[in-house]
Amino acid sequence: MPELPEVETVKRGLSRVIDFNSTTIVNVELSDKPLRVFPDKKLLLKLSGQKIRLIVRKAKYLLFHLDDWVLLSHLGMTGSWRMAKDQQKHDHIKIYLSDGRVLTYQDPRRFGMFDILNIKNWEESPMLTKLGLDPVLDSTFRAENLLQIFKKSHVPIKVSLMNQKYIVGVGNIYASEALYLAGIHPLRASCSLLIEEWRLLIEAVRHVLFEAIFLGGSTIQSYKNSSGESGGHQSLHFVYGKSGLPCVYCKKTIENQAIVGRNSFWCSSCQEM
DNA sequence: CCTAAGTCCTGAGTGC
DNA sequence: TGCACTCAGGACTTAG
């Protein structure tokens, strides 16, 4: 499901319903199906007796801060967390809590990733050390810095936007949307963007991510927040999934094409090469 | 048959 | 030739 707004929405939803500093993990159960990345199952024993202190979002990762450990969760394409009242198909992790509730991870495609990190050095996890600038949290997400980072990159700007090594949180939906708002063609070489265009793009990325967070993310196929509700931002999409429809502003037909294997959408009139 | 919100791995290619 | 790096494509998987 998740790009930055969806992960942020899940974080906020869980944070509202978990009583931090009081709720203790009683037990953890796994299904027999493997997830894409999962730590040694013996580490799960370490979680029992630990209180949930805080949930943090870092890039597209959720980090459950416990007393001595950090439970890292990446939702992949179809992962979701909920306080379960029932057993559903594709439930893979059940965290039994001291208040009687069951924090449950469901993931049909099982692209999700987990790790259990020591609270003393969790930031050194290989999954977290190679992350780029966060458009929502980092004041360094600035045109001057991005111009420098991409000055030699001939990769299409849409691909660079989605490369978590440089910019985190932007995935396939919001990349197309942000480039449309900025009036930049997705196939433009990253190094060709002028400083003014980087400023426009940064403003567009931040706008679309904040707007999507405000509306609880985008539901295209299956995304649900931790209360089982759909997002509301998909109704504000201008280009994603709109191929063949007229551009809202110029009425020219929205085009689409796979760029490095990901379907991409744009208006060739509003977004010139 | 096709497609889907993400990331990791491999192998080919480039430049020094 | 070797090394470091970049990049494209495939793989993982289930549902509609």
PDB file of C-alpha atoms (C1' of nucleotides) in Angstrom:
ATOM      1  CA  MET A   1       0.000   0.000   0.000  1.00  0.00           C
ATOM      2  CA  PRO A   2       2.180   2.556   1.318  1.00  0.00           C
ATOM      3  CA  GLU A   3       4.018   5.647   0.400  1.00  0.00           C
ATOM      4  CA  LEU A   4       4.913   8.230   3.013  1.00  0.00           C
ATOM      5  CA  PRO A   5       1.346   9.525   3.597  1.00  0.00           C
ATOM      6  CA  GLU A   6      -0.075   6.038   4.074  1.00  0.00           C
ATOM      7  CA  VAL A   7       2.694   5.010   6.497  1.00  0.00           C
ATOM      8  CA  GLU A   8       2.276   8.279   8.384  1.00  0.00           C
ATOM      9  CA  THR A   9      -1.486   7.666   8.579  1.00  0.00           C
ATOM     10  CA  VAL A  10      -0.950   4.178   9.978  1.00  0.00           C
ATOM     11  CA  LYS A  11       1.506   5.584  12.524  1.00  0.00           C
ATOM     12  CA  ARG A  12      -0.960   8.238  13.662  1.00  0.00           C
ATOM     13  CA  GLY A  13      -3.848   5.796  13.788  1.00  0.00           C
ATOM     14  CA  LEU A  14      -1.978   3.258  15.903  1.00  0.00           C
ATOM     15  CA  SER A  15      -0.594   6.006  18.145  1.00  0.00           C
ATOM     16  CA  ARG A  16      -4.161   7.112  18.928  1.00  0.00           C
ATOM     17  CA  VAL A  17      -5.303   3.683  20.054  1.00  0.00           C
ATOM     18  CA  ILE A  18      -2.201   2.409  21.869  1.00  0.00           C
ATOM     19  CA  ASP A  19      -1.741   3.585  25.440  1.00  0.00           C
ATOM     20  CA  PHE A  20       2.002   4.250  25.347  1.00  0.00           C
ATOM     21  CA  ASN A  21       4.013   3.512  28.496  1.00  0.00           C
ATOM     22  CA  SER A  22       1.220   1.321  29.814  1.00  0.00           C
ATOM     23  CA  THR A  23       0.551  -1.324  27.157  1.00  0.00           C
ATOM     24  CA  THR A  24       2.835  -4.338  27.419  1.00  0.00           C
ATOM     25  CA  ILE A  25       3.480  -7.023  24.830  1.00  0.00           C
ATOM     26  CA  VAL A  26       2.388 -10.377  26.253  1.00  0.00           C
ATOM     27  CA  ASN A  27       3.163 -12.701  23.368  1.00  0.00           C
ATOM     28  CA  VAL A  28       3.888 -12.732  19.642  1.00  0.00           C
ATOM     29  CA  GLU A  29       2.646 -15.306  17.153  1.00  0.00           C
ATOM     30  CA  LEU A  30       3.622 -15.841  13.525  1.00  0.00           C
ATOM     31  CA  SER A  31       1.851 -17.538  10.645  1.00  0.00           C
ATOM     32  CA  ASP A  32       3.756 -20.275   8.857  1.00  0.00           C
ATOM     33  CA  LYS A  33       4.194 -18.220   5.666  1.00  0.00           C
ATOM     34  CA  PRO A  34       7.460 -16.314   5.294  1.00  0.00           C
ATOM     35  CA  LEU A  35       7.583 -12.558   4.820  1.00  0.00           C
ATOM     36  CA  ARG A  36      10.103 -11.016   2.434  1.00  0.00           C
ATOM     37  CA  VAL A  37      12.521 -10.048   5.205  1.00  0.00           C
ATOM     38  CA  PHE A  38      12.256 -11.299   8.759  1.00  0.00           C
ATOM     39  CA  PRO A  39      14.766 -11.582  11.623  1.00  0.00           C
ATOM     40  CA  ASP A  40      15.669 -14.717  13.516  1.00  0.00           C
ATOM     41  CA  LYS A  41      12.428 -15.887  15.105  1.00  0.00           C
ATOM     42  CA  LYS A  42      14.223 -16.373  18.428  1.00  0.00           C
ATOM     43  CA  LEU A  43      14.371 -12.583  18.706  1.00  0.00           C
ATOM     44  CA  LEU A  44      10.581 -12.522  19.022  1.00  0.00           C
ATOM     45  CA  LEU A  45      10.963 -13.944  22.529  1.00  0.00           C
ATOM     46  CA  LYS A  46      12.705 -10.695  23.487  1.00  0.00           C
ATOM     47  CA  LEU A  47       9.505  -8.733  22.837  1.00  0.00           C
ATOM     48  CA  SER A  48       7.406 -10.327  25.573  1.00  0.00           C
ATOM     49  CA  GLY A  49       7.219  -8.133  28.665  1.00  0.00           C
ATOM     50  CA  GLN A  50       8.264  -5.020  26.748  1.00  0.00           C
ATOM     51  CA  LYS A  51       6.143  -1.875  26.884  1.00  0.00           C
ATOM     52  CA  ILE A  52       5.332   0.038  23.692  1.00  0.00           C
ATOM     53  CA  ARG A  53       6.825   3.496  24.232  1.00  0.00           C
ATOM     54  CA  LEU A  54       6.413   5.268  20.917  1.00  0.00           C
ATOM     55  CA  ILE A  55       5.815   4.715  17.212  1.00  0.00           C
ATOM     56  CA  VAL A  56       8.042   6.629  14.812  1.00  0.00           C
ATOM     57  CA  ARG A  57       7.991   6.875  11.016  1.00  0.00           C
ATOM     58  CA  LYS A  58      11.335   6.918   9.252  1.00  0.00           C
ATOM     59  CA  ALA A  59      11.023   7.057   5.449  1.00  0.00           C
ATOM     60  CA  LYS A  60       8.450   4.342   4.702  1.00  0.00           C
ATOM     61  CA  TYR A  61       9.364   2.371   7.843  1.00  0.00           C
ATOM     62  CA  LEU A  62       7.359   2.167  11.045  1.00  0.00           C
ATOM     63  CA  LEU A  63       9.465   1.864  14.192  1.00  0.00           C
ATOM     64  CA  PHE A  64       7.782   0.577  17.334  1.00  0.00           C
ATOM     65  CA  HIS A  65       9.988   1.749  20.197  1.00  0.00           C
ATOM     66  CA  LEU A  66       9.912  -0.699  23.130  1.00  0.00           C
ATOM     67  CA  ASP A  67      11.935  -0.675  26.361  1.00  0.00           C
ATOM     68  CA  ASP A  68      15.030  -2.429  25.002  1.00  0.00           C
ATOM     69  CA  TRP A  69      14.193  -3.030  21.336  1.00  0.00           C
ATOM     70  CA  VAL A  70      12.838  -1.339  18.244  1.00  0.00           C
ATOM     71  CA  LEU A  71      10.460  -3.355  16.081  1.00  0.00           C
ATOM     72  CA  LEU A  72      10.958  -2.236  12.478  1.00  0.00           C
ATOM     73  CA  SER A  73       8.097  -2.732  10.015  1.00  0.00           C
ATOM     74  CA  HIS A  74       7.919  -1.987   6.296  1.00  0.00           C
ATOM     75  CA  LEU A  75       4.524  -2.549   4.711  1.00  0.00           C
ATOM     76  CA  GLY A  76       5.763  -3.546   1.258  1.00  0.00           C
ATOM     77  CA  MET A  77       2.906  -3.258  -1.229  1.00  0.00           C
ATOM     78  CA  THR A  78      -0.008  -4.686   0.728  1.00  0.00           C
ATOM     79  CA  GLY A  79       0.927  -4.713   4.415  1.00  0.00           C
ATOM     80  CA  SER A  80      -1.430  -3.304   7.062  1.00  0.00           C
ATOM     81  CA  TRP A  81      -1.698  -3.089  10.852  1.00  0.00           C
ATOM     82  CA  ARG A  82      -4.933  -3.240  12.804  1.00  0.00           C
ATOM     83  CA  MET A  83      -6.266  -3.938  16.257  1.00  0.00           C
ATOM     84  CA  ALA A  84      -7.913  -7.213  15.346  1.00  0.00           C
ATOM     85  CA  LYS A  85     -11.186  -8.436  16.700  1.00  0.00           C
ATOM     86  CA  ASP A  86     -11.083 -11.381  14.337  1.00  0.00           C
ATOM     87  CA  GLN A  87      -8.808 -13.649  12.327  1.00  0.00           C
ATOM     88  CA  GLN A  88      -8.528 -12.784   8.641  1.00  0.00           C
ATOM     89  CA  LYS A  89      -6.835 -14.346   5.667  1.00  0.00           C
ATOM     90  CA  HIS A  90      -3.164 -13.276   5.340  1.00  0.00           C
ATOM     91  CA  ASP A  91      -2.776 -12.309   8.984  1.00  0.00           C
ATOM     92  CA  HIS A  92       0.918 -13.039   9.561  1.00  0.00           C
ATOM     93  CA  ILE A  93       1.900 -11.485  12.883  1.00  0.00           C
ATOM     94  CA  LYS A  94      -0.190 -11.240  16.039  1.00  0.00           C
ATOM     95  CA  ILE A  95       1.099  -9.175  18.947  1.00  0.00           C
ATOM     96  CA  TYR A  96      -0.942  -9.948  22.058  1.00  0.00           C
ATOM     97  CA  LEU A  97      -1.176  -6.911  24.342  1.00  0.00           C
ATOM     98  CA  SER A  98      -1.679  -6.636  28.091  1.00  0.00           C
ATOM     99  CA  ASP A  99      -5.012  -4.848  27.584  1.00  0.00           C
ATOM    100  CA  GLY A 100      -6.412  -7.914  25.840  1.00  0.00           C
ATOM    101  CA  ARG A 101      -6.197  -6.544  22.316  1.00  0.00           C
ATOM    102  CA  VAL A 102      -4.244  -8.080  19.434  1.00  0.00           C
ATOM    103  CA  LEU A 103      -2.103  -5.866  17.222  1.00  0.00           C
ATOM    104  CA  THR A 104      -2.179  -7.722  13.911  1.00  0.00           C
ATOM    105  CA  TYR A 105      -0.120  -7.469  10.727  1.00  0.00           C
ATOM    106  CA  GLN A 106      -1.844  -8.555   7.527  1.00  0.00           C
ATOM    107  CA  ASP A 107      -0.063  -8.774   4.176  1.00  0.00           C
ATOM    108  CA  PRO A 108      -1.498 -10.729   1.197  1.00  0.00           C
ATOM    109  CA  ARG A 109       1.556 -10.414  -1.038  1.00  0.00           C
ATOM    110  CA  ARG A 110       4.038 -10.761   1.838  1.00  0.00           C
ATOM    111  CA  PHE A 111       6.447  -8.148   0.490  1.00  0.00           C
ATOM    112  CA  GLY A 112       6.616  -6.656   3.988  1.00  0.00           C
ATOM    113  CA  MET A 113       9.877  -6.475   5.916  1.00  0.00           C
ATOM    114  CA  PHE A 114      10.614  -6.694   9.619  1.00  0.00           C
ATOM    115  CA  ASP A 115      13.561  -6.450  11.935  1.00  0.00           C
ATOM    116  CA  ILE A 116      14.159  -6.284  15.669  1.00  0.00           C
ATOM    117  CA  LEU A 117      16.863  -3.787  16.590  1.00  0.00           C
ATOM    118  CA  ASN A 118      18.619  -2.970  19.826  1.00  0.00           C
ATOM    119  CA  ILE A 119      17.338   0.331  21.211  1.00  0.00           C
ATOM    120  CA  LYS A 120      20.933   1.437  21.790  1.00  0.00           C
ATOM    121  CA  ASN A 121      21.979   1.275  18.125  1.00  0.00           C
ATOM    122  CA  TRP A 122      18.809   0.904  16.083  1.00  0.00           C
ATOM    123  CA  GLU A 123      19.801   3.816  13.864  1.00  0.00           C
ATOM    124  CA  GLU A 124      22.762   1.780  12.601  1.00  0.00           C
ATOM    125  CA  SER A 125      20.490  -0.805  10.992  1.00  0.00           C
ATOM    126  CA  PRO A 126      21.498  -1.256   7.332  1.00  0.00           C
ATOM    127  CA  MET A 127      17.889  -0.638   6.328  1.00  0.00           C
ATOM    128  CA  LEU A 128      18.000   2.847   7.881  1.00  0.00           C
ATOM    129  CA  THR A 129      21.511   4.128   7.177  1.00  0.00           C
ATOM    130  CA  LYS A 130      21.187   4.593   3.425  1.00  0.00           C
ATOM    131  CA  LEU A 131      18.064   6.720   3.409  1.00  0.00           C
ATOM    132  CA  GLY A 132      17.849  10.074   1.662  1.00  0.00           C
ATOM    133  CA  LEU A 133      16.116  13.325   2.564  1.00  0.00           C
ATOM    134  CA  ASP A 134      12.621  13.261   4.043  1.00  0.00           C
ATOM    135  CA  PRO A 135      10.434  15.877   2.278  1.00  0.00           C
ATOM    136  CA  VAL A 136       8.226  16.227   5.362  1.00  0.00           C
ATOM    137  CA  LEU A 137      10.757  16.058   8.208  1.00  0.00           C
ATOM    138  CA  ASP A 138      14.099  17.283   6.834  1.00  0.00           C
ATOM    139  CA  SER A 139      14.939  20.972   6.502  1.00  0.00           C
ATOM    140  CA  THR A 140      17.728  19.881   4.137  1.00  0.00           C
ATOM    141  CA  PHE A 141      15.149  18.931   1.494  1.00  0.00           C
ATOM    142  CA  ARG A 142      16.156  22.035  -0.434  1.00  0.00           C
ATOM    143  CA  ALA A 143      16.691  22.883  -4.082  1.00  0.00           C
ATOM    144  CA  GLU A 144      20.395  23.640  -3.639  1.00  0.00           C
ATOM    145  CA  ASN A 145      21.026  20.215  -2.100  1.00  0.00           C
ATOM    146  CA  LEU A 146      19.013  18.288  -4.694  1.00  0.00           C
ATOM    147  CA  LEU A 147      20.654  20.136  -7.566  1.00  0.00           C
ATOM    148  CA  GLN A 148      24.006  19.044  -6.145  1.00  0.00           C
ATOM    149  CA  ILE A 149      22.945  15.434  -5.526  1.00  0.00           C
ATOM    150  CA  PHE A 150      21.633  14.935  -9.061  1.00  0.00           C
ATOM    151  CA  LYS A 151      24.021  17.138 -11.035  1.00  0.00           C
ATOM    152  CA  LYS A 152      25.552  14.127 -12.816  1.00  0.00           C
ATOM    153  CA  SER A 153      22.504  11.859 -12.974  1.00  0.00           C
ATOM    154  CA  HIS A 154      20.900  11.228 -16.353  1.00  0.00           C
ATOM    155  CA  VAL A 155      18.255   8.995 -14.777  1.00  0.00           C
ATOM    156  CA  PRO A 156      14.676  10.169 -15.452  1.00  0.00           C
ATOM    157  CA  ILE A 157      13.575  12.589 -12.734  1.00  0.00           C
ATOM    158  CA  LYS A 158      10.615  10.384 -11.862  1.00  0.00           C
ATOM    159  CA  VAL A 159      12.955   7.491 -11.079  1.00  0.00           C
ATOM    160  CA  SER A 160      15.183   9.745  -8.962  1.00  0.00           C
ATOM    161  CA  LEU A 161      12.166  11.022  -7.017  1.00  0.00           C
ATOM    162  CA  MET A 162      11.352   7.428  -6.074  1.00  0.00           C
ATOM    163  CA  ASN A 163      14.935   6.425  -5.182  1.00  0.00           C
ATOM    164  CA  GLN A 164      14.918   6.128  -1.384  1.00  0.00           C
ATOM    165  CA  LYS A 165      18.684   6.541  -1.325  1.00  0.00           C
ATOM    166  CA  TYR A 166      18.215  10.217  -2.187  1.00  0.00           C
ATOM    167  CA  ILE A 167      14.608  11.157  -1.388  1.00  0.00           C
ATOM    168  CA  VAL A 168      12.420   9.054   0.899  1.00  0.00           C
ATOM    169  CA  GLY A 169       8.688   8.532   1.035  1.00  0.00           C
ATOM    170  CA  VAL A 170       7.750   9.259  -2.570  1.00  0.00           C
ATOM    171  CA  GLY A 171       6.467   6.203  -4.432  1.00  0.00           C
ATOM    172  CA  ASN A 172       4.796   5.564  -7.746  1.00  0.00           C
ATOM    173  CA  ILE A 173       1.584   7.491  -7.133  1.00  0.00           C
ATOM    174  CA  TYR A 174       2.943  10.684  -5.618  1.00  0.00           C
ATOM    175  CA  ALA A 175       5.896  10.851  -8.021  1.00  0.00           C
ATOM    176  CA  SER A 176       3.540  11.235 -10.980  1.00  0.00           C
ATOM    177  CA  GLU A 177       1.315  13.653  -9.072  1.00  0.00           C
ATOM    178  CA  ALA A 178       4.167  15.878  -7.874  1.00  0.00           C
ATOM    179  CA  LEU A 179       5.757  16.096 -11.328  1.00  0.00           C
ATOM    180  CA  TYR A 180       2.419  17.107 -12.780  1.00  0.00           C
ATOM    181  CA  LEU A 181       1.954  19.849 -10.189  1.00  0.00           C
ATOM    182  CA  ALA A 182       5.487  21.074 -10.866  1.00  0.00           C
ATOM    183  CA  GLY A 183       4.972  20.991 -14.645  1.00  0.00           C
ATOM    184  CA  ILE A 184       8.001  18.758 -15.163  1.00  0.00           C
ATOM    185  CA  HIS A 185       8.004  15.833 -17.589  1.00  0.00           C
ATOM    186  CA  PRO A 186       8.807  12.539 -15.812  1.00  0.00           C
ATOM    187  CA  LEU A 187      11.395  11.544 -18.440  1.00  0.00           C
ATOM    188  CA  ARG A 188      13.503  14.689 -17.998  1.00  0.00           C
ATOM    189  CA  ALA A 189      17.085  13.809 -17.042  1.00  0.00           C
ATOM    190  CA  SER A 190      17.567  14.567 -13.338  1.00  0.00           C
ATOM    191  CA  CYS A 191      20.684  16.638 -14.056  1.00  0.00           C
ATOM    192  CA  SER A 192      18.758  18.863 -16.468  1.00  0.00           C
ATOM    193  CA  LEU A 193      16.524  20.435 -13.821  1.00  0.00           C
ATOM    194  CA  LEU A 194      17.261  24.091 -13.151  1.00  0.00           C
ATOM    195  CA  ILE A 195      17.318  25.422  -9.608  1.00  0.00           C
ATOM    196  CA  GLU A 196      13.930  27.064 -10.181  1.00  0.00           C
ATOM    197  CA  GLU A 197      12.508  23.746 -11.315  1.00  0.00           C
ATOM    198  CA  TRP A 198      13.868  22.014  -8.223  1.00  0.00           C
ATOM    199  CA  ARG A 199      12.140  24.667  -6.120  1.00  0.00           C
ATOM    200  CA  LEU A 200       8.858  23.999  -7.916  1.00  0.00           C
ATOM    201  CA  LEU A 201       9.285  20.253  -7.577  1.00  0.00           C
ATOM    202  CA  ILE A 202      10.093  20.447  -3.869  1.00  0.00           C
ATOM    203  CA  GLU A 203       7.041  22.609  -3.310  1.00  0.00           C
ATOM    204  CA  ALA A 204       4.925  20.120  -5.315  1.00  0.00           C
ATOM    205  CA  VAL A 205       6.264  17.067  -3.453  1.00  0.00           C
ATOM    206  CA  ARG A 206       5.662  18.663  -0.075  1.00  0.00           C
ATOM    207  CA  HIS A 207       2.220  19.890  -1.108  1.00  0.00           C
ATOM    208  CA  VAL A 208       1.038  16.520  -2.376  1.00  0.00           C
ATOM    209  CA  LEU A 209       2.458  14.599   0.609  1.00  0.00           C
ATOM    210  CA  PHE A 210       1.008  16.978   3.218  1.00  0.00           C
ATOM    211  CA  GLU A 211      -2.326  17.039   1.421  1.00  0.00           C
ATOM    212  CA  ALA A 212      -2.371  13.230   1.283  1.00  0.00           C
ATOM    213  CA  ILE A 213      -1.471  12.941   4.973  1.00  0.00           C
ATOM    214  CA  PHE A 214      -4.304  15.357   5.794  1.00  0.00           C
ATOM    215  CA  LEU A 215      -6.709  13.159   3.849  1.00  0.00           C
ATOM    216  CA  GLY A 216      -5.428   9.888   5.293  1.00  0.00           C
ATOM    217  CA  GLY A 217      -3.533   8.635   2.242  1.00  0.00           C
ATOM    218  CA  SER A 218      -4.684   7.284  -1.128  1.00  0.00           C
ATOM    219  CA  THR A 219      -6.639   4.083  -1.650  1.00  0.00           C
ATOM    220  CA  ILE A 220      -6.185   2.740  -5.183  1.00  0.00           C
ATOM    221  CA  GLN A 221      -6.624  -0.972  -4.675  1.00  0.00           C
ATOM    222  CA  SER A 222      -6.356  -2.175  -1.123  1.00  0.00           C
ATOM    223  CA  TYR A 223      -4.871   0.435   1.220  1.00  0.00           C
ATOM    224  CA  LYS A 224      -6.706   0.686   4.542  1.00  0.00           C
ATOM    225  CA  ASN A 225      -5.613   2.596   7.633  1.00  0.00           C
ATOM    226  CA  SER A 226      -5.302   0.960  11.037  1.00  0.00           C
ATOM    227  CA  SER A 227      -9.040   1.390  11.600  1.00  0.00           C
ATOM    228  CA  GLY A 228      -9.877  -0.324   8.326  1.00  0.00           C
ATOM    229  CA  GLU A 229     -10.850   2.904   6.558  1.00  0.00           C
ATOM    230  CA  SER A 230      -9.825   3.939   3.032  1.00  0.00           C
ATOM    231  CA  GLY A 231      -7.805   7.065   2.325  1.00  0.00           C
ATOM    232  CA  GLY A 232      -9.337  10.169   0.778  1.00  0.00           C
ATOM    233  CA  HIS A 233      -6.603  11.584  -1.420  1.00  0.00           C
ATOM    234  CA  GLN A 234      -7.238   9.475  -4.518  1.00  0.00           C
ATOM    235  CA  SER A 235     -10.108  11.788  -5.485  1.00  0.00           C
ATOM    236  CA  LEU A 236      -7.566  14.618  -5.814  1.00  0.00           C
ATOM    237  CA  HIS A 237      -5.245  12.773  -8.184  1.00  0.00           C
ATOM    238  CA  PHE A 238      -4.691  14.671 -11.434  1.00  0.00           C
ATOM    239  CA  VAL A 239      -2.784  12.088 -13.480  1.00  0.00           C
ATOM    240  CA  TYR A 240      -2.188   8.806 -11.622  1.00  0.00           C
ATOM    241  CA  GLY A 241      -4.496   6.200 -13.163  1.00  0.00           C
ATOM    242  CA  LYS A 242      -6.031   8.856 -15.455  1.00  0.00           C
ATOM    243  CA  SER A 243      -4.582   7.801 -18.820  1.00  0.00           C
ATOM    244  CA  GLY A 244      -6.989   8.561 -21.671  1.00  0.00           C
ATOM    245  CA  LEU A 245      -8.856  11.158 -19.623  1.00  0.00           C
ATOM    246  CA  PRO A 246      -8.543  14.890 -20.314  1.00  0.00           C
ATOM    247  CA  CYS A 247      -6.122  16.965 -18.263  1.00  0.00           C
ATOM    248  CA  VAL A 248      -8.121  19.074 -15.815  1.00  0.00           C
ATOM    249  CA  TYR A 249      -6.340  22.258 -16.936  1.00  0.00           C
ATOM    250  CA  CYS A 250      -5.604  21.969 -20.662  1.00  0.00           C
ATOM    251  CA  LYS A 251      -7.961  19.119 -21.688  1.00  0.00           C
ATOM    252  CA  LYS A 252      -5.193  17.292 -23.529  1.00  0.00           C
ATOM    253  CA  THR A 253      -5.303  13.530 -23.002  1.00  0.00           C
ATOM    254  CA  ILE A 254      -3.273  12.178 -20.061  1.00  0.00           C
ATOM    255  CA  GLU A 255      -0.569   9.802 -21.280  1.00  0.00           C
ATOM    256  CA  ASN A 256       1.025   6.836 -19.594  1.00  0.00           C
ATOM    257  CA  GLN A 257       4.103   4.718 -20.131  1.00  0.00           C
ATOM    258  CA  ALA A 258       6.233   2.404 -18.018  1.00  0.00           C
ATOM    259  CA  ILE A 259       9.402   4.129 -16.800  1.00  0.00           C
ATOM    260  CA  VAL A 260      11.875   1.619 -15.376  1.00  0.00           C
ATOM    261  CA  GLY A 261       9.056  -0.831 -15.001  1.00  0.00           C
ATOM    262  CA  ARG A 262       6.617   1.458 -13.171  1.00  0.00           C
ATOM    263  CA  ASN A 263       3.518   2.844 -14.845  1.00  0.00           C
ATOM    264  CA  SER A 264       3.829   6.614 -15.078  1.00  0.00           C
ATOM    265  CA  PHE A 265       1.275   9.273 -15.961  1.00  0.00           C
ATOM    266  CA  TRP A 266       1.600  12.820 -17.263  1.00  0.00           C
ATOM    267  CA  CYS A 267       0.113  15.571 -19.428  1.00  0.00           C
ATOM    268  CA  SER A 268       2.484  16.248 -22.321  1.00  0.00           C
ATOM    269  CA  SER A 269       1.108  19.756 -22.689  1.00  0.00           C
ATOM    270  CA  CYS A 270       1.461  20.827 -19.041  1.00  0.00           C
ATOM    271  CA  GLN A 271       4.708  18.867 -18.594  1.00  0.00           C
ATOM    272  CA  GLU A 272       7.061  19.597 -21.462  1.00  0.00           C
ATOM    273  CA  MET A 273      10.360  17.844 -22.062  1.00  0.00           C
TER     274      MET A 273
ATOM    275  C1'  DC B   1      -4.102 -12.868 -19.806  1.00  0.00           C
ATOM    276  C1'  DC B   2      -2.975  -8.369 -17.515  1.00  0.00           C
ATOM    277  C1'  DT B   3      -2.027  -5.181 -13.564  1.00  0.00           C
ATOM    278  C1'  DA B   4      -0.960  -3.478  -8.738  1.00  0.00           C
ATOM    279  C1'  DA B   5       1.035   1.335  -3.266  1.00  0.00           C
ATOM    280  C1'  DG B   6       8.065  -1.579  -2.975  1.00  0.00           C
ATOM    281  C1'  DT B   7      12.493  -3.200  -2.659  1.00  0.00           C
ATOM    282  C1'  DC B   8      16.360  -6.455  -3.440  1.00  0.00           C
ATOM    283  C1'  DC B   9      19.413  -9.040  -6.439  1.00  0.00           C
ATOM    284  C1'  DT B  10      21.876 -10.033 -10.595  1.00  0.00           C
ATOM    285  C1'  DG B  11      24.264  -9.135 -14.592  1.00  0.00           C
ATOM    286  C1'  DA B  12      25.662  -5.938 -18.201  1.00  0.00           C
ATOM    287  C1'  DG B  13      27.834  -1.815 -19.166  1.00  0.00           C
ATOM    288  C1'  DT B  14      30.855   2.251 -18.283  1.00  0.00           C
ATOM    289  C1'  DG B  15      34.801   4.877 -16.742  1.00  0.00           C
ATOM    290  C1'  DC B  16      39.030   5.220 -14.405  1.00  0.00           C
TER     291       DC B  16
ATOM    292  C1'  DT C   1      42.346  -6.747 -16.519  1.00  0.00           C
ATOM    293  C1'  DG C   2      40.291  -5.186 -12.265  1.00  0.00           C
ATOM    294  C1'  DC C   3      37.499  -2.388  -9.382  1.00  0.00           C
ATOM    295  C1'  DA C   4      33.713   0.636  -8.314  1.00  0.00           C
ATOM    296  C1'  DC C   5      29.797   2.193  -9.647  1.00  0.00           C
ATOM    297  C1'  DT C   6      25.240   2.819 -12.269  1.00  0.00           C
ATOM    298  C1'  DC C   7      21.270   1.091 -14.332  1.00  0.00           C
ATOM    299  C1'  DA C   8      17.595  -2.140 -16.418  1.00  0.00           C
ATOM    300  C1'  DG C   9      15.114  -6.060 -15.701  1.00  0.00           C
ATOM    301  C1'  DG C  10      13.445  -9.773 -13.144  1.00  0.00           C
ATOM    302  C1'  DA C  11      11.897 -11.736  -8.891  1.00  0.00           C
ATOM    303  C1'  DC C  12       9.127 -12.065  -4.900  1.00  0.00           C
ATOM    304  C1'  DT C  13       3.353 -12.823  -4.238  1.00  0.00           C
ATOM    305  C1'  DT C  14      -1.924 -12.716  -4.251  1.00  0.00           C
ATOM    306  C1'  DA C  15      -6.134 -10.660  -5.879  1.00  0.00           C
ATOM    307  C1'  DG C  16      -9.150  -8.686  -9.085  1.00  0.00           C
TER     308       DG C  16
END
